[in-house]
Amino acid sequence: MWKTCSFIILFIALPICMAISEDVDVSNPLTLEQCIKVALEQSPNIKTAELDLITSNNNVKDAKASFLPEINTNGQYQFSDINNIGLEKSNYNAQISANYRLWDHGKRRTALNQAKANEQSSKMDYSQTEQGLIFNITDAYYNLLQSEKLISVDEKLLEISKRNVEKAKLFLEKGRATPADVASAKVQQANDELTLINSQNDLKLAQARLSTLMGLDKGKPVKVQDGPDYKNYMESSLIKHEISLEDSITKAIQNRPELNSLRSRLTSSEWSLKQTKLDRLPVLSADYNYNFLFGGGTPKDSNVDNSWNAVARFTFPIFDGGVSKRRQQNAEINVQQTKESIKSREQSIVLEVQQEYFNFERTTKSLDIAKDQVENATLSLDVTQGRYDQGMTIFLDVLSAQARYAQSITNQVRAFYDYKIAEKSLQKAAGDLKAGE
């Protein structure tokens, strides 16, 4: 019986690729830029994309390592009760071996170029994930601000309704109103209270959505800080950006990360096709081995038998049942499929940019219209209230004017934030959405 113990030394490098972010303090209101920064640090999707980048970078390093020789060492101890075959009972053996590919028709260079193309594709995938997260955070941020503004609007409308109820009761005592007027005023007040409750619930949902997108712990509320744009719009007019549809389409075709990712994949597929062709060509490699053999007793007092050998190996594939040919055909099909995917994606991107551009134009035009509506509705409500106070109109006219006023100021808030979101949507469609812009 032979008893063999082999000792193989392996060196494995494990890169540390994840860092634990410190807890985020959200006790103070956050700006849009701060929300985006937190999300980029905390989001699981971003961390996953970062890990994909590390993996693709390691693949490039592996491809570069193929240009270096492989060196291995192993040691062995053998013990046997059979010693009539020229061996001692105890034997020690150590070996160093090396292998290097001398010539392979550029296979290693092709594999390296393919790995670099895949790495570039991973970078574009990361950029797509980043832009998607930035847009989602921006959308949630503006929705949260909109919810806060609508609560202020609802509270203002509720105060008007309460005053109308008190006024209707007073006029009823003086004989200038009917019980139906008081009832109508109370119905309007109840409707406004219900609207306020719904808006407060929408605010909680908006906070929860933003908190989740930022990757924060559940149940941790988020407060946001408003920018100057809304105040400028309410006091004067919003500075509007002149954006060309043609420029947006050109930017999208050049910058959209998913389209650039497909282009990188096409490059990778073309290198893969070249690799399948090179696999059918011969390869020249060299092997070198150096052996240390210790026989009998201990290594200190035993005889040492050293030997070495070097081999040049020329490998030429002759027959594999058509596997390599079919692999080449599949690679050609993959290249063609990727080209068609690029064409299809370009068409869908052009349509998406057009849709977002026309939507942006619509929201831009809505801004001035919304301001005019509020001005007219405010004037109408003031006049109708004055006429009612003088007994020149009925209470239903007041309620009608109040409803128009409520709708106009609600539309104004929504129009502003629809505009801001549409602006970011167009930037995203053009592949030009970045943090802090």
GROMACS .gro file of N, CA and C in nm, residues 155-165 192 381 385 402 405:
model
   48
  155GLU      N    1  -5.502   7.367   0.304
  155GLU     CA    2  -5.525   7.436   0.431
  155GLU      C    3  -5.584   7.576   0.407
  156LYS      N    4  -5.533   7.641   0.303
  156LYS     CA    5  -5.586   7.774   0.269
  156LYS      C    6  -5.731   7.765   0.224
  157LEU      N    7  -5.762   7.664   0.143
  157LEU     CA    8  -5.900   7.647   0.096
  157LEU      C    9  -5.993   7.610   0.211
  158LEU      N   10  -5.941   7.532   0.305
  158LEU     CA   11  -6.024   7.494   0.419
  158LEU      C   12  -6.057   7.616   0.505
  159GLU      N   13  -5.961   7.708   0.520
  159GLU     CA   14  -5.988   7.830   0.595
  159GLU      C   15  -6.096   7.913   0.526
  160ILE      N   16  -6.093   7.919   0.393
  160ILE     CA   17  -6.197   7.991   0.320
  160ILE      C   18  -6.333   7.927   0.343
  161SER      N   19  -6.336   7.793   0.340
  161SER     CA   20  -6.463   7.722   0.361
  161SER      C   21  -6.517   7.746   0.502
  162LYS      N   22  -6.429   7.747   0.600
  162LYS     CA   23  -6.473   7.772   0.737
  162LYS      C   24  -6.531   7.913   0.751
  163ARG      N   25  -6.468   8.010   0.687
  163ARG     CA   26  -6.520   8.147   0.693
  163ARG      C   27  -6.655   8.156   0.623
  164ASN      N   28  -6.669   8.080   0.513
  164ASN     CA   29  -6.798   8.081   0.444
  164ASN      C   30  -6.908   8.019   0.529
  165VAL      N   31  -6.876   7.916   0.606
  165VAL     CA   32  -6.975   7.855   0.694
  165VAL      C   33  -7.019   7.956   0.800
  192ASP      N   34  -6.335   6.988   0.166
  192ASP     CA   35  -6.199   7.041   0.179
  192ASP      C   36  -6.121   6.969   0.289
  381LEU      N   37  -6.329   8.521  -0.750
  381LEU     CA   38  -6.371   8.487  -0.614
  381LEU      C   39  -6.391   8.613  -0.530
  385GLN      N   40  -6.747   8.713  -0.381
  385GLN     CA   41  -6.762   8.729  -0.237
  385GLN      C   42  -6.819   8.867  -0.203
  402GLN      N   43  -6.536   7.965  -0.564
  402GLN     CA   44  -6.438   7.903  -0.478
  402GLN      C   45  -6.381   7.776  -0.540
  405TYR      N   46  -6.137   7.869  -0.806
  405TYR     CA   47  -6.013   7.917  -0.745
  405TYR      C   48  -5.930   7.801  -0.692
   0.00000   0.00000   0.00000
